[in-house]
Short mmCIF file of N, CA and C in Angstrom, two decimals:
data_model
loop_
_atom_site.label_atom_id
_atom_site.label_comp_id
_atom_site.label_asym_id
_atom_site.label_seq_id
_atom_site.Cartn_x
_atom_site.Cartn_y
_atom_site.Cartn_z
N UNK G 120 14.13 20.47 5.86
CA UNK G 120 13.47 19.67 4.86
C UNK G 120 12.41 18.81 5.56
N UNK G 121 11.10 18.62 5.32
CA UNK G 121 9.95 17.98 5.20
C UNK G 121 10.32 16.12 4.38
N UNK G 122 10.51 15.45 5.15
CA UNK G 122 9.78 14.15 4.35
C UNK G 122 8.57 13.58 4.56
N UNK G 123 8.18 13.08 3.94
CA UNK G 123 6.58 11.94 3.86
C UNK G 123 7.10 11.13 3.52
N UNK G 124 6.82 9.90 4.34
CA UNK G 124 6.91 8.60 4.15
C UNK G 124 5.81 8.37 3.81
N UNK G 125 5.15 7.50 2.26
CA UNK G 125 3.99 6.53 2.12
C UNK G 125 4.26 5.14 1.80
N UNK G 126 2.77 4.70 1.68
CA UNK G 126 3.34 3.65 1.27
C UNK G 126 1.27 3.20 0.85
N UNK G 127 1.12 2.30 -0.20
CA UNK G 127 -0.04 2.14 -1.00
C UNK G 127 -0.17 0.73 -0.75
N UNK G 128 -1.53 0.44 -0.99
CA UNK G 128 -1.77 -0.91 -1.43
C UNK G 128 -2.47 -1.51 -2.57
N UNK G 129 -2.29 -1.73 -3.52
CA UNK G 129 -3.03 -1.82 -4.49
C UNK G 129 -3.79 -3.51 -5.31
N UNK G 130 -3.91 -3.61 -6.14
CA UNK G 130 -5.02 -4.72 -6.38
C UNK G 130 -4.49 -5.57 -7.21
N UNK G 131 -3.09 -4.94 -7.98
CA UNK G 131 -1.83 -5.88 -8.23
C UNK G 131 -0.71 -4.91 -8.59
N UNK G 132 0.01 -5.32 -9.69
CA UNK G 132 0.91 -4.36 -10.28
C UNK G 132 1.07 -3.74 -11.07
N UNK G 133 -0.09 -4.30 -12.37
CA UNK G 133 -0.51 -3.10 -13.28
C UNK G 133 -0.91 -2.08 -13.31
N UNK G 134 0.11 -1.15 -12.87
CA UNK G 134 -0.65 0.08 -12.67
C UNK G 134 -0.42 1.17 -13.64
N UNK G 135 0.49 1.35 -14.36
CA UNK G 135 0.96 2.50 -15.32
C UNK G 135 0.71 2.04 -16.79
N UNK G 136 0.38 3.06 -17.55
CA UNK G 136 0.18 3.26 -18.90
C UNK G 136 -1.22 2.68 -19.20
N UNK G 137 -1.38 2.24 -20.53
CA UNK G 137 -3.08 2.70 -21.25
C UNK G 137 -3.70 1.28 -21.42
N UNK G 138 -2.58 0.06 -20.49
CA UNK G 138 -3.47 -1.34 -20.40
C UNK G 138 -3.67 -1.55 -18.96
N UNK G 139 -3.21 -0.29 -18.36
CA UNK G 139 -2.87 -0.28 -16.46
C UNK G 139 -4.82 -1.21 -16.08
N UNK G 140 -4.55 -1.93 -15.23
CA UNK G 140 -6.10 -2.18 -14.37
C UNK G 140 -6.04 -2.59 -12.97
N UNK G 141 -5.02 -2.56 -12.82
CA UNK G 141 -4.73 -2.18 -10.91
C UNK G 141 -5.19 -1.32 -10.25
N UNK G 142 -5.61 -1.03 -9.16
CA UNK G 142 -5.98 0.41 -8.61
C UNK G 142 -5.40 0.41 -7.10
N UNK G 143 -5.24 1.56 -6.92
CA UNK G 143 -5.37 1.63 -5.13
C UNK G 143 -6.10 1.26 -4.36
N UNK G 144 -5.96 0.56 -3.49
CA UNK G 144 -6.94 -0.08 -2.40
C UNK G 144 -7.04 0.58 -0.92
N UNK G 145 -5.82 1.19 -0.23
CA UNK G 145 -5.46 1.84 0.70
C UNK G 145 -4.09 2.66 1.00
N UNK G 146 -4.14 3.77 1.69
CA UNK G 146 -2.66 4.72 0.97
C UNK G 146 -2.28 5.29 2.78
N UNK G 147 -1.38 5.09 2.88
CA UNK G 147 -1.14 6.02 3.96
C UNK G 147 0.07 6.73 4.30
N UNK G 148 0.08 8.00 4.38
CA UNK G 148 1.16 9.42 4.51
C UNK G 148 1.59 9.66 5.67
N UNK G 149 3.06 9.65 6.15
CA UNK G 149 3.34 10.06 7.87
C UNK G 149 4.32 11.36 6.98
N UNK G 150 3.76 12.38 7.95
CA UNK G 150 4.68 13.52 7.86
C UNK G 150 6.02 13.14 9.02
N UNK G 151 7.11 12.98 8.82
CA UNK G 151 7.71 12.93 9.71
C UNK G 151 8.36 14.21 10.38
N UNK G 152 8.34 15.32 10.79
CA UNK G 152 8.66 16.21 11.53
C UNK G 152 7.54 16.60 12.69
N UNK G 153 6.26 16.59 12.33
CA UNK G 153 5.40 16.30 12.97
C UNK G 153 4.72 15.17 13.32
N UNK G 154 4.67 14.36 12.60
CA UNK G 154 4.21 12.91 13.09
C UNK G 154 2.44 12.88 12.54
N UNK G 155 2.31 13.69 11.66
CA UNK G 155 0.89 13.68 10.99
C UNK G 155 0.76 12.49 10.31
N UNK G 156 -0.29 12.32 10.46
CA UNK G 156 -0.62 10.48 9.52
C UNK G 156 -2.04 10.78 9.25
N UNK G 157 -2.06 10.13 7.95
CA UNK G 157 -3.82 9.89 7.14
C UNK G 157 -3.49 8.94 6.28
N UNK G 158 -4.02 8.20 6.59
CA UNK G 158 -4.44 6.39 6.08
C UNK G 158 -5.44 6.31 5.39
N UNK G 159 -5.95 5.28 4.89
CA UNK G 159 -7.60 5.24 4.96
C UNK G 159 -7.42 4.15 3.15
N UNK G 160 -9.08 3.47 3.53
CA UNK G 160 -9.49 2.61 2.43
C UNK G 160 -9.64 3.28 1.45
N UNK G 161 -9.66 2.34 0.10
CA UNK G 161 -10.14 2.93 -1.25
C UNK G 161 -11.10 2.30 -2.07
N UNK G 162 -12.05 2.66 -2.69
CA UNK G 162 -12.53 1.42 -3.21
C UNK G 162 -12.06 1.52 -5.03
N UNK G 163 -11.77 0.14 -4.78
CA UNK G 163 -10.81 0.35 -6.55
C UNK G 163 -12.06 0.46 -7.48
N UNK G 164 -13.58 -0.18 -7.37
CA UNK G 164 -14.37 0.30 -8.48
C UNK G 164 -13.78 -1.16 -9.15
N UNK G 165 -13.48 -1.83 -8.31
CA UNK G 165 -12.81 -3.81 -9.12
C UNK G 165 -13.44 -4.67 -7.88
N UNK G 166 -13.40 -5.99 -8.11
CA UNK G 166 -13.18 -6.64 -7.33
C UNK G 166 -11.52 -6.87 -7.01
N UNK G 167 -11.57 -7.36 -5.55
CA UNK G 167 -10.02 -7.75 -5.26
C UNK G 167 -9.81 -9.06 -5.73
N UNK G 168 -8.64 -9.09 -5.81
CA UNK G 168 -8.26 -10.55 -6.69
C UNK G 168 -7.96 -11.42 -5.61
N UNK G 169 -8.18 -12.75 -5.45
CA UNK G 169 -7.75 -13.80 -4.34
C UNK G 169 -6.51 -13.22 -3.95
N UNK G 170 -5.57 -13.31 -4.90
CA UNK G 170 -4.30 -13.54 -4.73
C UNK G 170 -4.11 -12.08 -3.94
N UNK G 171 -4.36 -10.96 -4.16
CA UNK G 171 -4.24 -9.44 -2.93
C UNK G 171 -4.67 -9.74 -1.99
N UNK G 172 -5.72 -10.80 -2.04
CA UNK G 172 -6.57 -10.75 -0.35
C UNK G 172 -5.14 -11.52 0.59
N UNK G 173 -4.59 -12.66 -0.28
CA UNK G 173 -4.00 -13.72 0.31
C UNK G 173 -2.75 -12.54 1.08
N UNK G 174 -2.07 -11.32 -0.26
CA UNK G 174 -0.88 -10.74 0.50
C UNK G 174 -0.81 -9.85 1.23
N UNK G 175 -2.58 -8.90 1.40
CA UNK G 175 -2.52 -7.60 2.31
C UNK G 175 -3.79 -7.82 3.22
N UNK G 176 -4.70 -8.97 2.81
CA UNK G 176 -5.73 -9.21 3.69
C UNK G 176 -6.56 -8.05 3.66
N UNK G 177 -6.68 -7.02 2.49
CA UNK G 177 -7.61 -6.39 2.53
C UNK G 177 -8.99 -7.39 0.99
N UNK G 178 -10.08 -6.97 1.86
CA UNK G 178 -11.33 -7.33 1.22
C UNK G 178 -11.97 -6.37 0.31
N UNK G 179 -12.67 -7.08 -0.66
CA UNK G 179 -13.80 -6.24 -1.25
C UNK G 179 -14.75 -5.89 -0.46
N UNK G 180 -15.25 -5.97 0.53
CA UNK G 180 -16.30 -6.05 1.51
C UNK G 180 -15.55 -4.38 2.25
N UNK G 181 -14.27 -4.77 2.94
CA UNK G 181 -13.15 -3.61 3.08
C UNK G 181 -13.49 -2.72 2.85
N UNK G 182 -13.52 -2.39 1.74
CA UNK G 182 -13.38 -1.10 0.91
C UNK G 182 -14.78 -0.92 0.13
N UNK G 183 -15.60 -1.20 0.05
CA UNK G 183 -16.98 -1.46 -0.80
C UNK G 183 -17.80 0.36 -0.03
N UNK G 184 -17.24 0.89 1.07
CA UNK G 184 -17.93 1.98 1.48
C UNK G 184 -17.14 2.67 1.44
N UNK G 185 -15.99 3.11 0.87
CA UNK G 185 -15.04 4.46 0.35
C UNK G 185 -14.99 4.44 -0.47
N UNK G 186 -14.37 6.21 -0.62
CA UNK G 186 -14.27 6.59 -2.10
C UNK G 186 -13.24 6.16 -3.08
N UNK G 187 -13.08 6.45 -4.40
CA UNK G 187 -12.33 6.04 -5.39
C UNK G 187 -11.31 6.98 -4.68
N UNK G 188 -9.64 6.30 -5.39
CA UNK G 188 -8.54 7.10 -5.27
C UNK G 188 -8.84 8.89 -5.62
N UNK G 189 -9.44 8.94 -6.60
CA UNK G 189 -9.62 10.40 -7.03
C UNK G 189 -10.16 11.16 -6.06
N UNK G 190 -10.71 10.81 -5.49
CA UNK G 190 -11.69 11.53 -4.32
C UNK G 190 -10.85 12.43 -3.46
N UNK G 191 -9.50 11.58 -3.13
CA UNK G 191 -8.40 12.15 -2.33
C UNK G 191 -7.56 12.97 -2.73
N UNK G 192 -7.39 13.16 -3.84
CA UNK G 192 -6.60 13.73 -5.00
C UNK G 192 -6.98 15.61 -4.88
N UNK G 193 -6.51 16.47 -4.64
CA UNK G 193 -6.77 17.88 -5.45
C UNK G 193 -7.46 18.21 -6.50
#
């Protein structure tokens, strides 16, 4: 068996259903049998809210030159 460990950062906690306005900010995947890893910024297409900067210290400035979550997506 294959696991992936991830783990996301996003812009708060609203993220599911049709009032969701959170987005991904940064995502990163470790394959653990091999030890493969891909990280990387996102730009939510928001500004970051004080209060995200205060808990993950990522910036709008950060992320202002990557792509949207979809980009990464299939």
């Amino acid at each position: 068996m294959t696991v992936i460990f991830f783990d996301f950062e996003t812009t708060g906690c609203n993220m599911l259903g049709e009032n969701a306005k959170d987005k991904v900010i940064q995502f990163m995947f470790l394959k653990e049998d091999s030890m493969e890893f891909c990280s990387s910024f996102v730009n939510p297409g928001r500004p970051i809210p004080p209060e995200t900067i205060k808990l993950n210290g990522i910036t709008s400035l950060d992320v202002e030159s990557y792509q949207p979550f979809s980009y990464y997506l299939p």
